[in-house]
Amino acid sequence: MSGVKITDTILRDAHQSLIATRMRTEDMLPIADKLDRVGFHSLEVWGGATFDSCLRFLNEDPWGRLRALRKAFKNTKLQMLLRGQNLLGYKHYSDDVVEMFVKKSIENGIDIIRIFDALNDPRNIRKSIEATKKHGGHAQAAISYTTSPVHNNEYYINLSVEMEKMGADSICIKDMSGILMPYEAEKLVKGLKENVSVPIQIHSHFTSGIANQTYMKAIEAGADIIDTAISPLGMGTSQPATESMIASLQGSPYYPDIDMDLLLEITDYFKELRDKYVEEGLLNNKVLNVDVRTLKYQIPGGMLSNLVSQLNSQGALDKFDEVLEEVPKVREDLGYPPLVTPMSQMVGTTAVFNVLLGERYKMIPTETKNYVKGLYGKPAVPIKEEIRKKIIGDEKVFTGRPADLMDPELHRMRNEIKEYIEQDEDVLTYALFPQVAIDFFKYRQAERYKIDTDLLNEEFKTYPV
């Protein structure tokens, strides 16, 4: 066989995991040529939290970033992460918004779209898969990996078979918490290879310290592609380090076709960049530590930091261990949802409320109520009647596809922001993050006016006084 292929996450998940998604486009472009020539199968560069962070914290147009990266990468496929019907936001969007978002993502430079649903509800990824294929992209369907009495290999194999029937061009095992154990990975990959015909990719986080071993067993079992992160922003709550993972495959038939000399030059660049992030206070050493509690509580690194932040804001950090114990209880009550966005936020916030108020389900976040009402999709296990009544009383549970409740939205949204529109993509930006988008559009206009005024003043200086 040929060597295993590598998707590097340095330009998306690596910095999302370690420096809160704060890498700027200006830090990416100087190293793009070398990244493009090193031999990666793909680079994950967009999606996830990058869209929100560009607007909210960096005053960047995420669509402009994507176009700049596409122009810089002549040879390497560009990849993004999409939350199915949630797109890059935290709620469901209408089908016309999903269709246009996928279309524009591909038009602006994305080759591969990794599509997942927090509940593994196939109804929530169908539209994204259809749109990706319709507009010429590679649709990678992702399993949100978790463990529970019902989440076993048979469950994941059946899900993958359904994904392939829906048109998935490849399947990713998305282990967001770093809890996929090496020998379980071996069994799962073997099962998938026996039941589906598309390539299998493995994505894990180093949070619990076992992802390297998991990757090795998965590769030996037939995994085609693995996700890694160049070492200055690898390990910890990020992915296994690219260089170490490749080196560990030397002398095997799995060794990838990567230019290691060039890769080490890239490593040096990101070492300097990492030093800058440390100076700016963006890199906290806590995210670099192995946290074995992940194996017990299944809590991803980002969720752990969010719990700390919530408790800190309430002056209740001493309740942290109590909240950790409460998270798996809430998760069981809610039908064992995988702890990935937006379910991780719902379960975590509900657990915090339960602990701080001293009474379970006394106060319920609106999103959790909507989930129990069926507005996010179908849980793997039906929610027990007594829990449902505690959370939503006698309200009816919707059992259909959540997006079917939504009318087309693009026309209305276009009218709402017509004074700000400079590109078709602006409507999508507004659809995902309305208030943040408006603030960005105002900033963009102000900056353009400032630039034009400066140019005008410069012209006046050419006239004699």
Coordinates of C-alpha atoms in Angstrom, one line a residue:
M1 CA 0.0 0.0 0.0
S2 CA 1.0 3.6 -0.3
G3 CA 1.8 5.6 2.8
V4 CA -0.9 7.1 5.0
K5 CA -2.0 10.6 4.0
I6 CA -1.8 13.6 6.3
T7 CA -4.2 16.4 6.8
D8 CA -2.6 19.1 8.9
T9 CA -4.7 21.3 11.1
I10 CA -2.2 24.1 11.9
L11 CA -4.3 26.8 10.2
R12 CA -7.6 25.8 11.9
D13 CA -8.1 23.3 14.7
A14 CA -4.6 23.5 16.1
H15 CA -4.9 27.2 16.8
Q16 CA -8.6 26.9 17.7
S17 CA -7.6 24.3 20.4
L18 CA -4.5 26.1 21.8
I19 CA -4.9 29.9 21.2
A20 CA -8.7 30.4 21.0
T21 CA -8.7 30.6 17.2
R22 CA -6.6 33.8 17.2
M23 CA -4.2 33.2 14.3
R24 CA -4.4 36.0 11.8
T25 CA -4.4 35.6 8.1
E26 CA -1.2 37.8 8.0
D27 CA 0.5 35.1 10.0
M28 CA -0.6 32.3 7.7
L29 CA 0.3 33.7 4.3
P30 CA 4.2 34.0 4.7
I31 CA 4.4 30.2 5.2
A32 CA 1.8 29.2 2.7
D33 CA 4.2 28.4 -0.1
K34 CA 6.2 25.9 2.0
L35 CA 3.0 24.4 3.4
D36 CA 1.8 24.0 -0.2
R37 CA 4.9 22.1 -1.3
V38 CA 5.5 19.8 1.7
G39 CA 3.1 17.0 0.5
F40 CA 0.0 17.1 2.6
H41 CA -3.2 15.4 1.5
S42 CA -5.1 18.5 2.6
L43 CA -4.9 21.5 5.0
E44 CA -7.7 22.3 7.3
V45 CA -7.9 26.1 7.0
W46 CA -11.5 27.2 7.7
G47 CA -14.8 26.4 9.4
G48 CA -15.2 25.5 13.1
A49 CA -14.8 28.7 15.2
T50 CA -12.6 30.5 12.7
F51 CA -15.5 32.3 11.0
D52 CA -16.8 33.7 14.3
S53 CA -13.3 34.6 15.6
C54 CA -12.4 36.5 12.4
L55 CA -15.3 38.8 12.8
R56 CA -15.6 39.0 16.6
F57 CA -11.9 39.3 17.6
L58 CA -9.7 39.9 14.6
N59 CA -11.7 42.4 12.4
E60 CA -11.2 40.1 9.4
D61 CA -13.6 39.1 6.8
P62 CA -13.6 35.2 6.9
W63 CA -14.5 35.1 3.2
G64 CA -11.5 37.3 2.5
R65 CA -9.3 35.0 4.5
L66 CA -10.5 32.0 2.5
R67 CA -9.9 33.7 -0.9
A68 CA -6.4 34.8 0.2
L69 CA -5.5 31.2 1.2
R70 CA -6.9 29.8 -2.0
K71 CA -4.8 32.1 -4.0
A72 CA -1.7 31.1 -1.9
F73 CA -2.2 27.4 -2.1
K74 CA -1.8 26.2 -5.7
N75 CA -1.4 22.4 -5.1
T76 CA -2.9 21.4 -1.8
K77 CA -6.6 20.7 -1.1
L78 CA -8.2 23.1 1.3
Q79 CA -10.6 21.6 3.9
M80 CA -13.1 23.0 6.3
L81 CA -15.3 21.8 9.2
L82 CA -19.1 22.3 8.9
R83 CA -21.7 21.5 11.6
G84 CA -24.3 20.2 9.2
Q85 CA -27.5 22.2 9.5
N86 CA -25.8 24.4 12.1
L87 CA -23.3 25.5 9.5
L88 CA -20.7 27.4 11.6
G89 CA -23.2 28.8 14.1
Y90 CA -25.0 27.3 17.1
K91 CA -28.5 26.7 15.8
H92 CA -30.2 25.2 12.8
Y93 CA -30.5 27.3 9.6
S94 CA -33.0 27.0 6.8
D95 CA -32.1 24.9 3.8
D96 CA -31.7 27.9 1.5
V97 CA -29.0 29.3 3.8
V98 CA -27.2 25.9 4.0
E99 CA -27.3 25.6 0.2
M100 CA -25.9 29.0 -0.4
F101 CA -23.3 28.7 2.3
V102 CA -21.9 25.5 0.9
K103 CA -22.0 26.9 -2.6
K104 CA -20.0 30.0 -1.6
S105 CA -17.6 28.0 0.5
I106 CA -16.6 26.0 -2.6
E107 CA -16.6 29.0 -4.9
N108 CA -14.2 30.8 -2.6
G109 CA -11.8 27.9 -2.4
I110 CA -12.8 25.0 -0.3
D111 CA -12.2 21.5 -1.8
I112 CA -13.2 19.2 1.1
I113 CA -16.1 19.8 3.5
R114 CA -16.1 17.7 6.7
I115 CA -19.7 17.6 7.8
F116 CA -20.9 16.4 11.2
D117 CA -23.9 16.6 13.4
A118 CA -23.6 16.8 17.2
L119 CA -26.3 14.1 17.6
N120 CA -25.1 11.9 14.7
D121 CA -28.6 12.5 13.3
P122 CA -28.3 11.8 9.5
R123 CA -31.2 14.1 8.8
N124 CA -29.1 17.0 9.9
I125 CA -26.2 16.4 7.5
R126 CA -28.2 15.3 4.4
K127 CA -28.7 18.8 2.9
S128 CA -25.0 19.8 3.4
I129 CA -23.8 16.6 1.7
E130 CA -26.2 17.1 -1.2
A131 CA -25.1 20.7 -1.6
T132 CA -21.4 19.9 -1.4
K133 CA -21.7 17.3 -4.2
K134 CA -24.0 19.5 -6.3
H135 CA -21.4 22.3 -6.3
G136 CA -18.4 20.1 -7.0
G137 CA -16.9 19.6 -3.5
H138 CA -15.8 16.5 -1.7
A139 CA -18.3 15.6 1.0
Q140 CA -16.7 14.0 4.0
A141 CA -19.3 12.8 6.5
A142 CA -18.0 12.7 10.1
I143 CA -19.0 10.5 13.0
S144 CA -19.1 12.4 16.3
Y145 CA -17.4 9.8 18.4
T146 CA -18.5 9.1 22.0
T147 CA -19.1 6.2 24.2
S148 CA -22.3 5.1 26.0
P149 CA -24.4 2.0 26.4
V150 CA -25.6 2.5 22.8
H151 CA -22.6 4.1 21.1
N152 CA -20.7 1.0 20.0
N153 CA -19.0 -0.2 16.9
E154 CA -22.2 -1.6 15.5
Y155 CA -23.9 1.8 15.9
Y156 CA -21.0 3.6 14.1
I157 CA -20.8 1.1 11.3
N158 CA -24.5 1.3 10.6
L159 CA -24.3 5.1 10.7
S160 CA -21.4 5.0 8.2
V161 CA -23.2 2.8 5.8
E162 CA -26.1 5.3 5.9
M163 CA -23.7 8.1 5.3
E164 CA -22.2 6.4 2.2
K165 CA -25.7 5.8 0.8
M166 CA -26.3 9.6 1.3
G167 CA -23.4 10.3 -1.0
A168 CA -20.4 10.7 1.4
D169 CA -17.1 10.7 -0.5
S170 CA -15.2 9.7 2.6
I171 CA -15.9 9.2 6.3
C172 CA -14.1 10.7 9.3
I173 CA -14.1 9.3 12.8
K174 CA -14.1 12.6 14.7
D175 CA -12.9 12.0 18.2
M176 CA -13.2 15.5 19.7
S177 CA -12.5 14.5 23.3
G178 CA -9.5 12.2 22.7
I179 CA -11.2 9.2 24.1
L180 CA -11.0 6.7 21.3
M181 CA -8.8 3.9 22.7
P182 CA -6.1 2.3 20.4
Y183 CA -7.6 -1.2 20.3
E184 CA -11.1 0.1 19.9
A185 CA -9.9 2.2 17.0
E186 CA -8.4 -0.9 15.4
K187 CA -11.7 -2.7 15.7
L188 CA -13.8 0.2 14.5
V189 CA -11.6 1.0 11.4
K190 CA -11.6 -2.7 10.5
G191 CA -15.4 -2.8 10.8
L192 CA -15.7 0.3 8.6
K193 CA -13.4 -1.0 6.0
E194 CA -15.4 -4.2 5.7
N195 CA -18.7 -2.3 5.3
V196 CA -18.1 0.9 3.4
S197 CA -16.0 1.5 0.3
V198 CA -14.9 5.1 0.8
P199 CA -11.7 6.3 2.4
I200 CA -11.6 6.5 6.3
Q201 CA -10.0 9.4 8.1
I202 CA -9.1 9.7 11.8
H203 CA -9.3 12.9 13.8
S204 CA -8.4 13.0 17.4
H205 CA -7.1 15.3 20.1
F206 CA -4.1 14.7 22.4
T207 CA -6.0 15.8 25.5
S208 CA -5.9 12.5 27.2
G209 CA -2.4 11.6 25.9
I210 CA -3.3 8.5 23.9
A211 CA -4.0 9.8 20.4
N212 CA -0.6 8.8 18.9
Q213 CA -1.2 5.1 19.9
T214 CA -4.8 5.4 18.6
Y215 CA -3.5 6.6 15.3
M216 CA -1.0 3.8 15.0
K217 CA -3.6 1.1 15.5
A218 CA -6.0 2.8 13.2
I219 CA -3.4 3.1 10.4
E220 CA -2.5 -0.6 10.8
A221 CA -6.2 -1.4 10.6
G222 CA -6.5 0.4 7.2
A223 CA -7.2 4.1 8.0
D224 CA -6.3 6.1 4.9
I225 CA -5.8 9.6 6.4
I226 CA -4.9 11.1 9.8
D227 CA -5.2 14.6 11.2
T228 CA -2.1 16.1 12.8
A229 CA -0.8 19.5 13.8
I230 CA 2.7 20.9 13.3
S231 CA 4.4 20.6 16.7
P232 CA 4.5 24.2 17.9
L233 CA 0.7 24.1 18.0
G234 CA 0.3 20.4 18.4
M235 CA -0.4 18.0 21.3
G236 CA -2.2 19.2 24.4
T237 CA -5.8 19.8 23.4
S238 CA -4.7 20.0 19.8
Q239 CA -3.9 17.1 17.5
P240 CA -0.8 14.8 17.7
A241 CA 2.4 16.5 16.4
T242 CA 2.8 16.0 12.6
E243 CA 6.6 15.6 12.7
S244 CA 6.6 13.0 15.5
M245 CA 3.7 11.0 14.0
I246 CA 5.5 10.9 10.6
A247 CA 8.8 9.9 12.2
S248 CA 7.1 7.0 14.1
L249 CA 6.1 5.5 10.8
Q250 CA 9.6 5.2 9.4
G251 CA 10.5 1.8 8.2
S252 CA 6.9 0.8 7.7
P253 CA 4.7 0.7 4.5
Y254 CA 2.7 3.5 6.0
Y255 CA 5.4 6.2 5.9
P256 CA 3.9 9.2 4.0
D257 CA 5.4 11.0 1.1
I258 CA 6.3 14.1 2.9
D259 CA 9.3 16.4 2.4
M260 CA 10.7 16.3 6.0
D261 CA 13.4 18.9 5.4
L262 CA 10.8 21.4 4.2
L263 CA 8.5 20.4 7.1
L264 CA 11.2 21.2 9.6
E265 CA 11.6 24.7 8.1
I266 CA 7.8 25.1 8.6
T267 CA 8.2 24.0 12.2
D268 CA 10.8 26.7 12.8
Y269 CA 8.4 29.4 11.4
F270 CA 5.6 28.3 13.7
K271 CA 8.0 28.1 16.7
E272 CA 8.7 31.8 16.3
L273 CA 5.0 32.5 15.8
R274 CA 4.2 30.5 19.0
D275 CA 6.7 32.6 20.9
K276 CA 4.8 35.7 19.8
Y277 CA 1.5 34.2 21.0
V278 CA 3.0 33.4 24.3
E279 CA 4.1 37.1 24.7
E280 CA 0.6 38.2 23.7
G281 CA -0.9 36.0 26.4
L282 CA -2.8 33.8 24.0
L283 CA -1.2 30.5 24.9
N284 CA -2.0 29.1 28.3
N285 CA 0.2 26.3 29.5
K286 CA -2.9 24.5 30.9
V287 CA -4.0 23.6 27.4
L288 CA -0.7 21.8 26.8
N289 CA -1.1 19.4 29.7
V290 CA -2.4 15.9 29.4
D291 CA -5.7 15.7 31.3
V292 CA -6.7 12.1 32.0
R293 CA -10.0 13.2 33.5
T294 CA -11.1 13.4 29.8
L295 CA -11.2 9.6 29.8
K296 CA -13.7 9.6 32.7
Y297 CA -15.9 12.6 31.9
Q298 CA -15.5 12.7 28.1
I299 CA -15.1 16.5 28.3
P300 CA -13.2 18.1 25.4
G301 CA -10.4 20.5 26.3
G302 CA -12.4 23.5 25.0
M303 CA -15.4 22.5 27.2
L304 CA -13.1 22.2 30.2
S305 CA -11.9 25.8 29.8
N306 CA -15.5 27.0 29.3
L307 CA -16.6 25.4 32.5
V308 CA -13.7 27.1 34.3
S309 CA -14.7 30.4 32.8
Q310 CA -18.3 30.0 33.8
L311 CA -17.5 29.1 37.4
N312 CA -14.9 31.9 37.6
S313 CA -17.4 34.5 36.6
Q314 CA -19.7 33.3 39.4
G315 CA -16.9 33.1 42.0
A316 CA -17.5 29.4 42.3
L317 CA -14.3 27.7 41.0
D318 CA -14.3 25.6 44.1
K319 CA -17.3 23.8 42.6
F320 CA -15.3 22.6 39.6
D321 CA -15.0 19.0 40.6
E322 CA -18.7 18.8 41.5
V323 CA -19.5 20.1 38.0
L324 CA -17.2 17.5 36.4
E325 CA -19.2 14.8 38.3
E326 CA -22.5 16.3 37.2
V327 CA -21.7 16.5 33.5
P328 CA -22.0 12.7 32.8
K329 CA -25.2 12.6 34.8
V330 CA -26.7 15.4 32.7
R331 CA -25.5 13.7 29.5
E332 CA -27.2 10.5 30.5
D333 CA -30.4 12.3 31.3
L334 CA -30.3 13.9 27.9
G335 CA -29.9 10.7 25.9
Y336 CA -26.1 10.5 25.8
P337 CA -25.4 13.2 23.3
P338 CA -21.7 13.5 22.1
L339 CA -20.0 16.4 23.8
V340 CA -19.3 18.5 20.7
T341 CA -20.7 21.9 19.7
P342 CA -23.5 22.8 20.4
M343 CA -24.3 19.9 22.7
S344 CA -21.2 20.4 24.8
Q345 CA -22.3 23.9 25.6
M346 CA -25.8 22.7 26.5
V347 CA -24.7 19.9 28.8
G348 CA -22.0 22.0 30.4
T349 CA -24.1 25.0 31.2
T350 CA -27.0 22.8 32.5
A351 CA -24.5 21.0 34.8
V352 CA -23.2 24.3 36.1
F353 CA -26.8 25.5 36.8
N354 CA -27.6 22.2 38.6
V355 CA -24.6 22.5 40.9
L356 CA -24.7 26.3 41.6
L357 CA -28.5 26.3 42.4
G358 CA -28.3 23.2 44.5
E359 CA -31.2 21.6 42.7
R360 CA -31.2 19.7 39.4
Y361 CA -33.1 21.3 36.5
K362 CA -34.4 24.2 38.6
M363 CA -33.2 26.6 35.9
I364 CA -32.8 25.4 32.3
P365 CA -31.0 27.1 29.4
T366 CA -33.3 27.9 26.5
E367 CA -31.1 25.8 24.1
T368 CA -31.4 22.8 26.4
K369 CA -35.2 23.1 26.4
N370 CA -35.2 23.4 22.6
Y371 CA -33.0 20.2 22.4
V372 CA -35.4 18.3 24.6
K373 CA -38.3 19.6 22.4
G374 CA -36.6 17.9 19.4
L375 CA -35.5 21.1 17.7
Y376 CA -31.9 19.9 17.3
G377 CA -32.6 16.4 16.2
K378 CA -33.0 12.9 17.6
P379 CA -30.9 11.7 20.6
A380 CA -29.4 8.2 20.5
V381 CA -31.4 7.2 23.5
P382 CA -35.0 8.6 24.2
I383 CA -35.0 11.1 27.0
K384 CA -36.8 9.6 30.1
E385 CA -40.3 11.0 30.7
E386 CA -39.5 12.3 34.1
I387 CA -36.5 14.3 32.8
R388 CA -38.5 15.6 29.9
K389 CA -41.3 16.8 32.2
K390 CA -38.8 18.5 34.5
I391 CA -37.3 20.4 31.6
I392 CA -40.3 21.2 29.2
G393 CA -43.4 20.1 31.2
D394 CA -46.2 18.9 29.0
E395 CA -44.9 20.6 25.8
K396 CA -44.9 18.4 22.7
V397 CA -41.7 16.9 21.3
F398 CA -41.1 17.4 17.6
T399 CA -39.9 14.1 16.0
G400 CA -39.4 15.3 12.4
R401 CA -36.3 16.9 10.7
P402 CA -35.8 20.2 12.6
A403 CA -35.0 22.2 9.5
D404 CA -38.4 21.3 8.0
L405 CA -39.9 23.8 10.5
M406 CA -38.0 26.6 9.0
D407 CA -39.1 28.9 6.1
P408 CA -36.5 30.2 3.5
E409 CA -34.6 33.1 5.1
L410 CA -32.1 34.5 2.6
H411 CA -34.5 37.1 0.9
R412 CA -35.5 38.6 4.3
M413 CA -32.0 38.7 5.5
R414 CA -30.7 40.4 2.3
N415 CA -33.3 43.2 2.8
E416 CA -32.4 43.6 6.4
I417 CA -28.7 44.5 5.6
K418 CA -29.0 46.0 2.1
E419 CA -27.2 49.1 3.3
Y420 CA -24.1 47.1 4.2
I421 CA -23.8 44.5 1.4
E422 CA -20.6 44.6 -0.5
Q423 CA -20.5 40.9 -1.6
D424 CA -23.1 38.1 -1.8
E425 CA -21.3 36.4 1.1
D426 CA -22.2 39.2 3.5
V427 CA -25.8 37.9 3.7
L428 CA -24.4 34.5 4.9
T429 CA -22.2 36.3 7.5
Y430 CA -25.2 38.1 8.8
A431 CA -27.3 34.9 8.8
L432 CA -24.8 33.1 11.1
F433 CA -23.8 36.0 13.5
P434 CA -26.3 38.9 13.0
Q435 CA -25.0 41.4 15.6
V436 CA -21.4 40.5 15.2
A437 CA -21.8 40.8 11.5
I438 CA -23.4 44.3 11.8
D439 CA -20.5 45.5 14.0
F440 CA -18.0 44.1 11.5
F441 CA -19.8 45.8 8.5
K442 CA -19.7 49.1 10.4
Y443 CA -16.0 48.7 11.1
R444 CA -15.4 47.8 7.5
Q445 CA -17.2 50.9 6.3
A446 CA -15.3 53.1 8.8
E447 CA -12.0 51.7 7.7
R448 CA -12.7 52.3 4.1
Y449 CA -13.8 55.8 4.7
K450 CA -10.7 56.4 6.7
I451 CA -8.5 55.1 3.9
D452 CA -10.3 57.2 1.3
T453 CA -10.0 60.3 3.5
D454 CA -6.3 59.7 4.0
L455 CA -5.8 59.3 0.2
L456 CA -7.7 62.5 -0.4
N457 CA -5.6 64.4 2.2
E458 CA -2.5 63.1 0.5
E459 CA -3.6 64.5 -2.8
F460 CA -4.3 67.9 -1.3
K461 CA -0.7 68.0 -0.1
T462 CA 0.5 67.9 -3.7
Y463 CA -1.0 71.4 -4.4
P464 CA 1.2 74.4 -3.6
V465 CA 0.1 76.5 -0.7

